[in-house]
Amino acid sequence: MARALAACAVALGLCAAGCEEEAPPARLVGQVHLTLLHTSDIHSRLFPYNLQLGQVDAGLGLGAAASIANVGGAARMSHLLGRERARSSRALHLDGGDCFQGAPIFNFYSGEAEIRALGAMGVDAMIVANHEFDRGALNLGIQLQQNAGFPVLAANYQLEDPAQPGASPLGAILQPFTVFDLEGLKVGVVGMGNLSSLTSIFEAPNRLGVTPLNTTEVAQFYVDLLRPTVDVIVFVTHLGLDGDERMIETTTGIDVVLGGHNHIVLQPPKRVRDCSRYYDEEEQRHYILLNDERSPGEGAKRRRYCAPRDVLLAHSGAFAKFVGRLDLVLSRDASELGGGYDPLNGFEVLSDRYELFPVTEGVPADPIVASALEPYAQGLDALANLDLLVGYAPGGSRRASASGGDSPLGNLVAGAMWLRLGIQTDFALTNTTGIRADLVPGPVTVEQMFNVFPFDNSISKMQLSGLEVQELFDFVARRSSGRGCVSQAQIAGARAVIDCAARSADGAASGVATHVYIGARQPAIACPNGDADCPGGEVGSCDVEARRCWQPLDPIATYELATSSYLAQGGSGFRVLQRNTTQLDTQVQQRDALIDAIRAGSPCGAGERGELASCRRDADCAGVGEGFVCACPESVVEGRACKTGEAPCSRGACVLARCRDDVAAYQRDVCAEAPTDWVREQCESALAPCSAAGEQCKYLACVDRRLGNFSDNRLRMVGQ
């Protein structure tokens, strides 16, 4: 008690003779080790999922390229985080935001499960990013208020007063920074939310109540505020790679930046020089520009001279595929750090090591996190039949194209919108980034449809003049040009050339759409030899798949467009659509349109009338094609590998053998978690997976070229 009173007296400045003053804690000396564990852009992938691996993911350790791997899951991530935390005396787990949106669990629980999962993992701090606002600021505030027992950061958002009627409680929850004392090492962590997607970080009619603040000014303010009292300053951001680099180059004093938003991995981390954007030739010194509050001029700037130093910049991927570990050896010994060391900067990074841990099937699940997520898994089973089969994709479907233009999945999606019964417009357009996942080869489930289209966007129809259509495609060209000449739209019923190098008429921006065509010519003109057969022989005028010439865009004609409600409301900057007054929201969700379009297809191997060849034995299917077997319940032999027995089939049909095998394996997963082998065998016996799979493959639609699952260069990218 006496010690406590003495402390109070000292704090109040009332200490008289006889008081025992406690000496301030001694500052650390020598080299100090710090571990930063980083996750970002989890996007609701709280449960493991199957992924067809590309070259990048394969190179980062997820598995062999083109193979299908089971990856992700919060419980697996938590095991890795716990293991790595135990291997370091000073460790922080920092999450870079966008833990919301991307899997069905968010659609049904609005972020509750994501926040609770991060808490169960033991996250030390997280930042809020754009997708945290997908159900509105009020929902985000409620979820954090009820479920977040850890600091939630965003320094560059000015929030509305939570006392206002209908306001979000975010203003009372979010904080710009937090400070951790790790065995005497004081680490200041500052959060920077996303700014580039502020126009689209909510689904109307939700309001944000967020005012974005200048990145450089905010970052430098908090660096200056924290520097006298902390040893190390770490920024956790969702600004994207370009935004991170710009922030570092225009500030001074940051030690480490852990970034997100672009879904990339920096292996190894980049070294970016701070205080390097501006150079004074006369003084021969670098400087940063800050607002001069003493000057009455609007936007007046003042220079602060500084010496450039290396700042570590790390990105650790997305979709719960990786956990990043950044080990730092820190020192404030000028003799170790070399000339130019400023004691104000406290500890500087002397050396670093970065490790990336893939979240694969071989990683055990943390039972604490698995237990926390179990009620949500059971709830999803009750709320939605996510395991219901929609179709079968022999080769899957990619959302990206090697040419940067139209992709197989993009064409499939746009075609489903364009030809949807009751919609059937002149053409359809949706944003490429709204298609969030590939279709993995094998059975296509309702859950995969949620992964492809996690957003609950509906299809809107509107009337556009030819001039507005040209303006629309020019905007797509400008966005595509600024993103590596990768098309930012997917279309159906139209064709265009996107010239990323051409400049607009006023010369203000790169990217122009040329050779725009809407619909086939009437009467039809065939073009078996390509564009040369069409009037004028213009580039892209022949649809090589349909062998029909297309109609050039008429500036004074009227065209009906089908697009997503998100774009219709101006999302991603599509102002040409937002200001249109003829909009009609059909209330048909894009996801449902895609599901219905797939289900309307024919099974693999079906003839022109959609019928499968009948058979009595496997040999009868030789004429259908390679890899087909005779499916009939009375002859199939159950086992880990399905076989057709010797008994002839009475009502057999030729189905793709891979379809039967893959669907049977999918059926067996129901029994995979049985407590004993005997129970599992009894479960499989009751399900008869091979027999059931053969019958299902007689009706499951085949996601192939006939369904529009191909790329045909309808968006031709030039000028890369």
XYZ file of C-alpha atoms in Angstrom:
720
model
C 0.000 0.000 0.000
C 2.792 2.395 0.927
C 4.465 1.765 -2.414
C 1.206 2.457 -4.259
C 0.648 5.739 -2.390
C 4.212 6.782 -3.057
C 3.684 6.115 -6.744
C 0.510 8.222 -6.696
C 2.342 11.024 -4.940
C 5.102 11.008 -7.479
C 2.563 11.044 -10.314
C 0.820 14.059 -8.754
C 4.050 15.886 -8.074
C 3.441 15.773 -4.310
C 6.436 13.722 -3.221
C 8.100 15.149 -0.140
C 11.171 14.068 1.713
C 11.034 10.413 2.578
C 9.090 9.262 -0.456
C 10.616 6.307 -2.258
C 10.875 7.198 -5.936
C 10.991 4.222 -8.298
C 13.751 4.450 -10.848
C 12.609 4.267 -14.484
C 13.164 0.897 -16.100
C 16.581 0.499 -17.660
C 16.717 0.779 -21.452
C 17.796 -2.311 -23.314
C 21.351 -2.433 -24.536
C 23.073 -4.585 -27.099
C 21.396 -6.554 -29.847
C 17.726 -7.434 -29.437
C 15.635 -10.004 -31.314
C 12.033 -9.374 -32.452
C 9.700 -11.691 -34.385
C 6.762 -10.345 -36.398
C 4.166 -12.930 -37.493
C 2.059 -11.593 -40.334
C -1.241 -12.611 -41.915
C -3.435 -10.597 -44.262
C -6.366 -10.870 -46.664
C -7.749 -14.055 -45.117
C -11.077 -13.336 -46.865
C -13.210 -15.638 -44.702
C -11.237 -18.777 -45.637
C -11.645 -20.084 -42.091
C -12.134 -23.669 -43.271
C -9.733 -25.605 -45.546
C -10.549 -25.571 -49.256
C -9.308 -27.125 -52.488
C -7.169 -25.050 -54.828
C -5.661 -25.823 -58.221
C -2.119 -24.556 -57.866
C -0.505 -22.195 -60.315
C 3.210 -21.718 -60.808
C 3.459 -18.945 -58.204
C 1.761 -20.867 -55.392
C 3.702 -23.996 -56.306
C 6.952 -22.089 -56.139
C 6.008 -20.825 -52.676
C 5.622 -24.347 -51.332
C 1.914 -25.193 -51.535
C 2.484 -28.210 -53.777
C 3.126 -29.222 -57.374
C 1.972 -26.906 -60.150
C -1.425 -27.832 -61.668
C -2.171 -30.200 -58.786
C -5.198 -29.795 -56.542
C -4.191 -29.073 -52.959
C -6.236 -28.712 -49.801
C -5.034 -25.454 -48.251
C -5.962 -22.773 -45.749
C -8.087 -22.838 -42.641
C -7.870 -20.749 -39.484
C -7.117 -23.749 -37.243
C -4.100 -24.692 -39.356
C -2.906 -21.087 -39.417
C -3.242 -20.934 -35.640
C -1.047 -24.015 -35.233
C 1.707 -22.372 -37.281
C 1.341 -19.091 -35.415
C 1.484 -20.806 -32.045
C 4.485 -22.882 -33.027
C 6.442 -19.884 -34.292
C 5.439 -17.732 -31.327
C 6.814 -20.418 -28.994
C 10.144 -20.259 -30.814
C 10.698 -16.588 -30.034
C 10.909 -14.682 -26.763
C 9.537 -11.514 -28.354
C 6.798 -12.113 -30.914
C 3.767 -10.255 -32.262
C 1.040 -11.556 -34.560
C -0.264 -8.668 -36.665
C -3.099 -9.061 -39.188
C -3.394 -6.760 -42.202
C -7.176 -6.727 -42.611
C -9.656 -8.011 -45.194
C -10.464 -10.975 -43.000
C -14.110 -10.467 -44.137
C -15.750 -11.610 -47.394
C -14.757 -14.478 -49.641
C -16.521 -17.619 -48.372
C -20.098 -18.531 -47.358
C -19.402 -18.121 -43.645
C -19.337 -14.338 -44.132
C -22.578 -14.327 -46.132
C -24.405 -15.960 -43.224
C -22.584 -14.569 -40.159
C -21.480 -11.085 -41.330
C -17.959 -11.281 -39.922
C -18.663 -12.638 -36.442
C -16.789 -15.884 -37.102
C -13.781 -14.095 -38.615
C -13.272 -11.807 -35.616
C -13.711 -14.676 -33.166
C -11.260 -16.819 -35.115
C -8.608 -14.099 -34.974
C -9.199 -13.808 -31.240
C -8.842 -17.565 -30.812
C -5.579 -17.431 -32.756
C -4.278 -14.906 -30.243
C -3.771 -12.034 -32.696
C -2.072 -9.086 -31.027
C -3.592 -6.438 -33.311
C -5.416 -6.156 -36.624
C -6.280 -3.325 -38.955
C -9.550 -2.739 -40.755
C -9.444 -2.684 -44.541
C -11.936 -2.268 -47.379
C -13.842 -5.549 -47.131
C -14.451 -5.129 -43.415
C -17.022 -2.555 -44.558
C -18.891 -4.885 -46.925
C -21.906 -5.060 -44.629
C -21.550 -1.422 -43.621
C -19.724 0.463 -40.899
C -22.462 -0.228 -38.372
C -22.097 -3.998 -38.811
C -18.311 -3.732 -38.517
C -18.622 -1.704 -35.338
C -21.018 -4.201 -33.789
C -18.853 -7.205 -34.683
C -15.738 -5.591 -33.234
C -17.564 -4.335 -30.163
C -18.949 -7.770 -29.371
C -16.115 -10.062 -30.435
C -12.745 -8.280 -30.613
C -10.668 -8.536 -27.455
C -7.584 -7.086 -29.148
C -6.565 -3.673 -30.557
C -8.112 -2.777 -33.926
C -6.204 -0.075 -35.776
C -6.798 2.524 -38.496
C -4.839 5.774 -38.231
C -5.849 7.200 -41.610
C -9.634 7.137 -41.085
C -11.477 10.033 -39.505
C -14.631 8.477 -38.082
C -18.041 9.922 -37.377
C -19.110 10.659 -33.828
C -20.501 7.396 -32.412
C -22.935 9.441 -30.307
C -24.856 10.534 -33.408
C -28.133 8.703 -34.081
C -27.564 5.680 -36.322
C -23.804 6.114 -36.266
C -21.401 3.224 -36.113
C -19.555 2.653 -32.824
C -16.291 2.506 -34.794
C -15.237 5.917 -33.527
C -15.060 4.510 -30.012
C -13.364 1.235 -31.048
C -10.710 1.927 -33.653
C -7.442 3.414 -32.508
C -4.586 4.761 -34.620
C -1.801 2.861 -32.888
C -0.916 0.621 -29.990
C 2.329 0.028 -28.093
C 3.640 -3.343 -26.911
C 6.272 -3.782 -24.207
C 8.071 -7.024 -25.091
C 10.526 -7.766 -22.293
C 11.646 -4.162 -22.257
C 11.499 -3.590 -26.030
C 8.755 -1.079 -26.794
C 7.194 -1.640 -30.205
C 4.812 0.935 -31.632
C 2.342 -0.502 -34.153
C 0.432 1.892 -36.427
C -2.440 0.757 -38.666
C -3.222 2.193 -42.108
C -6.513 1.168 -43.731
C -7.237 0.968 -47.441
C -7.872 4.163 -49.400
C -7.917 3.096 -53.059
C -11.200 1.203 -52.661
C -13.012 3.746 -50.483
C -15.604 4.281 -53.206
C -16.488 0.608 -53.115
C -15.925 -0.685 -49.600
C -19.590 -1.043 -48.867
C -22.699 -2.388 -50.492
C -25.368 0.316 -50.856
C -27.389 1.587 -49.094
C -24.989 1.238 -46.150
C -23.040 4.347 -45.267
C -19.437 4.472 -44.164
C -19.038 7.482 -41.917
C -15.339 7.437 -42.843
C -13.250 10.343 -44.104
C -9.878 9.318 -45.570
C -6.806 11.197 -44.414
C -3.566 11.958 -46.246
C -1.232 8.986 -45.975
C 2.062 10.852 -45.666
C 0.778 13.395 -43.165
C -0.827 10.774 -40.946
C 2.131 8.384 -41.080
C 4.669 11.078 -40.237
C 2.489 12.484 -37.448
C 2.352 9.166 -35.617
C 6.023 8.426 -36.215
C 6.898 11.779 -34.616
C 4.440 11.154 -31.789
C 5.761 7.700 -30.936
C 9.486 8.052 -31.588
C 10.425 9.562 -28.189
C 8.772 6.712 -26.260
C 9.206 3.561 -28.368
C 12.179 1.609 -29.689
C 10.742 0.269 -32.951
C 7.909 1.482 -35.219
C 5.995 -1.058 -37.310
C 3.269 -0.065 -39.770
C 0.607 -2.622 -40.655
C -1.100 -1.449 -43.822
C -3.693 -2.257 -46.462
C -2.549 0.395 -48.920
C -1.275 -1.989 -51.582
C 2.321 -2.326 -52.737
C 2.458 1.019 -54.552
C 0.878 2.807 -51.607
C 3.348 1.230 -49.187
C 6.333 2.276 -51.271
C 5.014 5.813 -51.681
C 4.383 6.124 -47.942
C 7.899 4.954 -47.093
C 9.567 7.233 -49.645
C 7.720 10.334 -48.404
C 8.235 9.788 -44.652
C 11.109 9.214 -42.268
C 11.403 7.074 -39.158
C 9.434 3.894 -40.001
C 11.332 0.649 -39.396
C 9.093 -2.074 -40.883
C 5.951 -2.152 -43.039
C 3.739 -5.257 -43.189
C 1.429 -4.742 -46.154
C -1.587 -6.269 -47.844
C -4.407 -5.738 -50.381
C -2.632 -6.963 -53.539
C -2.708 -10.656 -52.471
C 0.996 -11.026 -53.226
C 4.008 -12.464 -51.432
C 7.267 -10.549 -51.280
C 9.887 -13.254 -50.915
C 12.269 -11.888 -49.789
C 10.866 -8.612 -48.434
C 11.733 -5.434 -50.309
C 14.044 -2.774 -48.979
C 12.655 0.671 -49.711
C 14.563 3.848 -48.871
C 12.583 6.299 -46.796
C 13.010 10.070 -47.245
C 14.001 9.379 -50.861
C 11.236 10.925 -52.978
C 12.534 14.537 -52.908
C 16.071 15.923 -53.227
C 17.316 19.476 -52.785
C 20.059 20.086 -55.341
C 21.320 23.235 -53.624
C 21.492 21.698 -50.153
C 22.385 18.281 -51.581
C 20.067 16.694 -49.064
C 16.873 14.674 -49.182
C 13.695 15.928 -47.581
C 10.032 15.150 -47.007
C 7.104 17.527 -47.568
C 4.632 18.230 -44.778
C 1.768 20.669 -44.368
C 2.897 24.016 -42.992
C 0.251 24.939 -40.450
C 1.997 28.232 -39.748
C 1.474 29.462 -43.295
C -1.895 31.004 -44.205
C -1.654 29.691 -47.763
C -3.929 26.811 -48.741
C -1.903 23.635 -49.127
C 1.370 25.276 -48.156
C 4.210 22.813 -47.623
C 7.364 22.870 -45.581
C 10.483 20.814 -46.011
C 12.007 18.570 -43.390
C 15.494 17.415 -44.252
C 16.410 13.835 -43.413
C 18.831 11.061 -44.290
C 17.447 8.088 -46.285
C 17.531 4.687 -44.598
C 16.298 1.209 -45.517
C 12.785 0.190 -44.471
C 11.711 -3.459 -44.702
C 8.486 -4.068 -46.638
C 6.836 -7.515 -46.417
C 3.628 -8.911 -47.933
C 2.532 -12.422 -46.895
C -0.107 -13.465 -49.419
C -3.847 -14.009 -49.097
C -6.726 -16.481 -48.672
C -5.176 -18.139 -45.596
C -2.531 -19.814 -47.754
C 0.513 -18.525 -45.893
C 1.814 -17.265 -42.575
C 4.790 -14.936 -42.758
C 7.533 -14.710 -40.132
C 9.930 -11.764 -40.123
C 12.833 -12.061 -37.666
C 14.686 -8.860 -36.846
C 17.959 -8.291 -35.064
C 17.821 -4.760 -33.681
C 20.469 -2.484 -32.275
C 20.942 1.110 -31.207
C 24.702 0.907 -31.087
C 26.043 3.513 -33.517
C 29.235 1.518 -34.032
C 27.201 -1.423 -35.363
C 24.809 0.638 -37.455
C 27.424 2.739 -39.216
C 27.523 6.424 -39.966
C 24.392 8.517 -40.096
C 22.633 6.771 -37.207
C 20.161 9.076 -35.463
C 19.648 8.186 -31.766
C 16.095 9.515 -32.036
C 15.237 6.445 -34.131
C 15.934 4.123 -31.195
C 16.652 0.591 -32.330
C 17.400 0.104 -36.007
C 17.235 -3.123 -38.007
C 20.688 -4.644 -38.068
C 19.725 -7.833 -39.923
C 16.576 -9.693 -40.899
C 15.316 -13.090 -42.026
C 11.936 -13.845 -43.598
C 10.224 -17.247 -43.702
C 6.964 -18.123 -45.387
C 4.995 -21.060 -44.007
C 2.474 -22.639 -46.421
C -0.842 -23.624 -44.815
C -1.159 -27.102 -46.308
C -2.957 -30.331 -45.522
C 0.034 -31.545 -43.538
C -0.325 -28.766 -40.952
C -2.257 -29.921 -37.854
C -5.347 -28.030 -36.734
C -5.285 -26.043 -33.515
C -8.050 -27.673 -31.443
C -8.962 -24.386 -29.730
C -9.680 -22.610 -33.015
C -11.339 -25.699 -34.511
C -13.638 -25.865 -31.489
C -14.461 -22.154 -31.793
C -15.441 -22.619 -35.453
C -17.444 -25.843 -35.010
C -20.773 -24.076 -34.235
C -20.428 -22.076 -37.444
C -19.737 -25.210 -39.486
C -22.848 -26.845 -38.058
C -24.836 -23.677 -38.655
C -23.813 -23.550 -42.303
C -24.975 -27.140 -42.744
C -28.376 -26.134 -41.364
C -28.662 -22.801 -43.196
C -27.425 -23.768 -46.650
C -26.793 -27.019 -48.452
C -23.289 -26.011 -49.512
C -22.349 -29.589 -50.453
C -25.034 -29.754 -53.137
C -23.522 -30.548 -56.546
C -24.058 -28.053 -59.363
C -22.030 -29.669 -62.137
C -18.742 -31.297 -63.038
C -15.725 -29.390 -64.419
C -13.249 -31.811 -66.063
C -10.581 -29.146 -66.465
C -11.841 -26.507 -64.055
C -12.127 -22.903 -65.152
C -9.621 -20.100 -64.710
C -10.637 -16.555 -63.842
C -7.413 -15.156 -65.346
C -6.279 -15.261 -68.948
C -2.725 -15.717 -70.179
C -3.322 -12.874 -72.651
C -4.718 -10.566 -69.994
C -8.058 -10.362 -71.801
C -11.185 -12.480 -71.495
C -10.869 -15.597 -69.341
C -12.766 -18.897 -69.513
C -14.533 -18.301 -66.203
C -15.112 -14.654 -67.045
C -16.835 -15.633 -70.299
C -18.868 -18.278 -68.484
C -20.031 -15.731 -65.899
C -20.803 -12.982 -68.394
C -22.649 -15.443 -70.626
C -24.768 -16.594 -67.693
C -25.813 -12.983 -67.049
C -26.361 -12.185 -70.717
C -28.573 -15.166 -71.542
C -30.416 -15.473 -68.234
C -34.114 -16.024 -68.887
C -35.915 -12.744 -68.290
C -32.751 -10.679 -68.769
C -31.398 -11.485 -72.261
C -29.848 -8.134 -73.123
C -27.695 -7.010 -76.049
C -24.527 -7.559 -74.061
C -23.263 -8.145 -70.514
C -20.301 -6.792 -68.564
C -18.985 -7.540 -65.091
C -15.785 -6.636 -63.268
C -12.913 -9.106 -63.362
C -12.045 -8.585 -59.697
C -15.587 -9.509 -58.669
C -14.833 -13.095 -59.733
C -12.856 -14.174 -56.702
C -11.807 -17.783 -57.282
C -11.143 -20.339 -60.001
C -13.329 -23.381 -60.505
C -11.217 -26.309 -59.359
C -11.335 -29.397 -61.626
C -13.831 -31.927 -60.334
C -17.293 -31.694 -58.791
C -18.689 -28.154 -58.681
C -20.577 -27.420 -55.465
C -22.748 -24.602 -54.183
C -19.907 -23.723 -51.821
C -17.599 -23.182 -54.794
C -20.186 -20.856 -56.292
C -20.007 -18.767 -53.112
C -16.221 -18.730 -53.402
C -16.434 -17.559 -57.014
C -19.103 -14.967 -56.168
C -18.896 -14.147 -52.457
C -20.643 -10.814 -52.985
C -24.437 -10.836 -52.982
C -24.610 -8.667 -56.102
C -27.631 -8.882 -58.355
C -27.941 -8.246 -62.109
C -29.033 -4.768 -63.200
C -30.289 -3.861 -66.672
C -30.026 -0.452 -68.321
C -30.194 1.284 -71.688
C -27.023 2.880 -73.068
C -26.437 4.908 -76.195
C -23.626 3.906 -78.506
C -21.591 6.852 -77.245
C -22.080 5.678 -73.654
C -21.022 2.155 -74.614
C -17.834 3.608 -76.104
C -17.287 5.625 -72.910
C -17.830 2.456 -70.876
C -15.220 0.466 -72.816
C -12.782 3.406 -72.763
C -13.043 3.420 -68.978
C -12.347 -0.319 -68.916
C -9.305 0.363 -71.102
C -7.996 3.058 -68.747
C -8.409 0.829 -65.685
C -6.793 -2.076 -67.518
C -3.869 0.066 -68.660
C -3.154 1.083 -65.075
C -3.150 -2.555 -63.948
C -0.535 -4.080 -66.192
C -2.810 -4.210 -69.267
C -4.957 -6.901 -67.649
C -8.618 -6.482 -68.508
C -10.715 -5.222 -65.623
C -13.956 -6.420 -67.202
C -15.422 -9.634 -68.607
C -18.057 -9.474 -71.331
C -20.559 -11.458 -73.386
C -22.418 -10.418 -76.526
C -19.676 -7.938 -77.406
C -16.110 -7.726 -78.642
C -13.466 -5.015 -78.316
C -9.784 -4.261 -78.696
C -8.256 -2.722 -75.562
C -5.252 -0.598 -76.548
C -3.361 0.046 -73.317
C -0.736 2.267 -74.953
C -3.071 4.613 -76.849
C -3.988 7.901 -75.203
C -7.415 9.450 -74.866
C -8.462 12.280 -77.164
C -7.418 14.908 -74.602
C -4.158 13.070 -73.944
C -4.934 12.889 -70.222
C -4.905 9.124 -69.779
C -3.605 5.916 -71.312
C -6.010 3.270 -72.535
C -8.555 3.430 -75.356
C -11.086 0.884 -76.607
C -11.217 0.407 -80.369
C -13.069 -1.914 -82.753
C -16.061 -2.297 -80.437
C -18.749 -4.695 -81.698
C -22.144 -5.483 -80.198
C -24.069 -8.515 -81.482
C -23.877 -10.463 -84.726
C -24.745 -8.882 -88.064
C -28.291 -9.259 -89.295
C -28.679 -10.843 -91.746
C -25.859 -13.118 -90.677
C -22.576 -13.055 -92.581
C -20.347 -16.106 -92.222
C -16.575 -15.696 -91.799
C -14.922 -19.111 -92.098
C -11.616 -17.409 -92.990
C -11.614 -14.886 -90.155
C -11.849 -11.092 -90.128
C -11.089 -10.835 -93.850
C -14.541 -12.287 -94.659
C -16.373 -9.494 -92.803
C -17.233 -6.115 -94.343
C -14.196 -3.858 -93.988
C -12.070 -6.710 -92.652
C -11.695 -4.912 -89.324
C -9.768 -6.481 -86.451
C -12.004 -8.575 -84.223
C -15.032 -8.388 -86.516
C -15.250 -12.191 -86.859
C -16.337 -14.447 -84.021
C -14.094 -17.399 -84.806
C -16.058 -19.706 -82.506
C -19.460 -19.010 -84.113
C -17.968 -18.097 -87.538
C -20.219 -15.054 -87.771
C -19.408 -11.408 -88.416
C -20.178 -8.913 -85.680
C -21.908 -5.560 -85.957
C -19.732 -2.459 -85.353
C -20.858 -0.126 -82.580
C -23.322 2.506 -83.790
C -22.847 5.794 -81.864
C -26.532 6.769 -82.167
C -28.040 3.348 -81.501
C -29.402 2.150 -78.151
C -28.075 -0.961 -76.458
C -29.315 -2.853 -73.416
C -26.669 -3.880 -70.889
C -26.726 -6.479 -68.111
C -24.229 -5.749 -65.362
C -23.767 -6.230 -61.639
C -25.630 -4.008 -59.200
C -22.233 -3.106 -57.745
C -21.035 -1.589 -61.018
C -24.445 -0.051 -61.680
C -24.088 1.879 -58.415
C -20.688 3.238 -59.475
C -18.483 0.621 -57.825
C -14.844 0.518 -58.990
C -15.335 3.981 -60.508
C -17.927 3.053 -63.184
C -19.553 6.525 -63.139
C -20.865 6.100 -66.672
C -23.195 3.424 -65.284
C -23.941 5.121 -61.968
C -25.456 8.191 -63.632
C -27.693 6.149 -65.927
C -31.381 6.738 -65.144
C -32.814 3.653 -66.874
C -31.511 1.117 -64.356
C -33.640 -1.846 -63.339
C -32.436 -4.212 -60.625
C -33.686 -7.664 -61.631
C -33.043 -9.033 -58.081
C -31.409 -12.067 -59.731
C -28.062 -12.643 -58.061
C -25.029 -13.190 -60.257
C -24.241 -16.313 -58.265
C -27.693 -17.774 -58.918
C -27.461 -16.945 -62.620
C -24.185 -18.836 -62.837
C -25.573 -21.828 -60.929
C -28.633 -21.994 -63.181
C -26.546 -21.628 -66.341
C -24.340 -24.555 -65.329
C -27.276 -26.738 -64.300
C -28.896 -26.140 -67.682
C -25.946 -27.768 -69.433
C -25.593 -31.327 -70.630
C -23.518 -34.056 -68.934
C -20.024 -34.826 -70.168
C -20.164 -36.979 -73.295
C -23.758 -36.083 -74.191
C -24.758 -35.756 -77.846
C -26.259 -32.711 -79.538
C -29.650 -33.436 -77.955
C -28.113 -33.668 -74.514
C -28.515 -37.442 -74.255
C -25.879 -39.928 -73.168
C -25.152 -43.064 -75.162
C -26.739 -46.175 -73.700
C -24.562 -49.176 -72.831
C -24.443 -52.607 -71.222
C -20.682 -52.830 -70.658
C -17.687 -50.458 -70.621
C -16.690 -51.613 -74.104
C -19.907 -50.132 -75.487
C -18.599 -46.636 -74.564
C -15.470 -46.821 -76.735
C -17.225 -44.886 -79.496
C -18.094 -41.994 -77.184
C -14.495 -41.142 -76.490
C -11.541 -41.996 -74.320
C -12.149 -42.321 -70.591
C -15.865 -43.201 -70.618
C -17.397 -46.088 -68.682
C -20.802 -47.688 -68.437
C -22.597 -46.536 -65.313
C -25.382 -48.628 -63.871
C -26.183 -49.353 -60.226
C -26.640 -53.109 -60.649
C -23.141 -53.707 -62.037
C -20.830 -51.265 -60.289
C -18.218 -52.672 -57.885
C -17.736 -50.513 -54.798
C -14.217 -49.786 -53.591
C -11.625 -47.048 -53.311
C -11.519 -47.212 -57.116
C -14.886 -47.615 -58.818
C -15.220 -50.437 -61.370
C -17.911 -51.794 -63.630
C -18.663 -55.446 -62.942
C -19.136 -58.341 -65.337
C -22.911 -58.308 -65.137
C -24.461 -56.515 -68.125
C -26.336 -53.269 -67.392
C -30.010 -52.994 -68.183
C -30.216 -49.185 -68.120
C -26.583 -48.138 -68.358
C -25.302 -44.880 -69.787
C -21.786 -43.850 -70.835
C -20.361 -41.363 -68.338
C -16.935 -39.844 -67.912
C -14.914 -42.167 -65.673
C -13.265 -39.199 -63.951
C -16.684 -37.818 -63.102
C -17.738 -41.080 -61.461
C -14.443 -41.414 -59.569
C -14.295 -37.802 -58.389
C -17.928 -37.649 -57.301
C -17.527 -40.967 -55.484
C -14.467 -39.600 -53.665
C -16.506 -36.520 -52.793
C -19.233 -38.765 -51.395
C -16.694 -40.691 -49.307
C -15.627 -37.466 -47.605
C -18.916 -37.632 -45.738
C -17.598 -40.700 -43.929
C -13.965 -39.588 -43.654
C -14.254 -38.308 -40.092
C -15.847 -41.445 -38.685
C -14.335 -42.352 -35.285
C -13.247 -45.881 -36.338
C -12.494 -47.744 -39.557
C -15.473 -50.021 -38.963
C -17.865 -47.075 -38.691
C -16.348 -45.526 -41.812
C -16.782 -48.750 -43.762
C -20.405 -49.051 -42.627
C -20.993 -45.440 -43.641
C -19.530 -45.981 -47.108
C -21.504 -49.198 -47.522
C -24.736 -47.373 -46.789
C -23.861 -44.498 -49.143
C -22.674 -46.764 -52.016
C -20.575 -43.875 -53.401
C -19.613 -45.496 -56.731
C -23.176 -46.412 -57.573
C -24.505 -43.019 -56.516
C -21.735 -41.195 -58.385
C -22.435 -43.046 -61.613
C -26.111 -42.050 -61.432
C -25.259 -38.439 -60.634
C -22.849 -38.179 -63.554
C -25.728 -39.074 -65.882
C -27.270 -35.698 -65.047
C -24.498 -33.405 -63.758
C -23.792 -30.668 -66.303
C -20.333 -30.623 -67.823
C -18.550 -27.279 -67.460
C -16.785 -27.360 -70.833
C -16.656 -25.429 -74.118
C -20.296 -26.133 -74.897
C -21.206 -24.202 -71.788
C -19.009 -21.267 -72.785
C -16.020 -22.245 -70.644
C -13.316 -20.983 -72.994
C -11.430 -17.849 -73.975
C -12.019 -16.594 -77.513
C -10.126 -13.273 -77.568
C -13.322 -11.229 -77.405
C -11.264 -8.762 -75.349
C -8.058 -8.377 -77.319
C -5.313 -6.667 -75.302
C -2.688 -4.700 -77.251
C 0.000 -2.200 -76.343
C 1.378 -4.036 -73.294
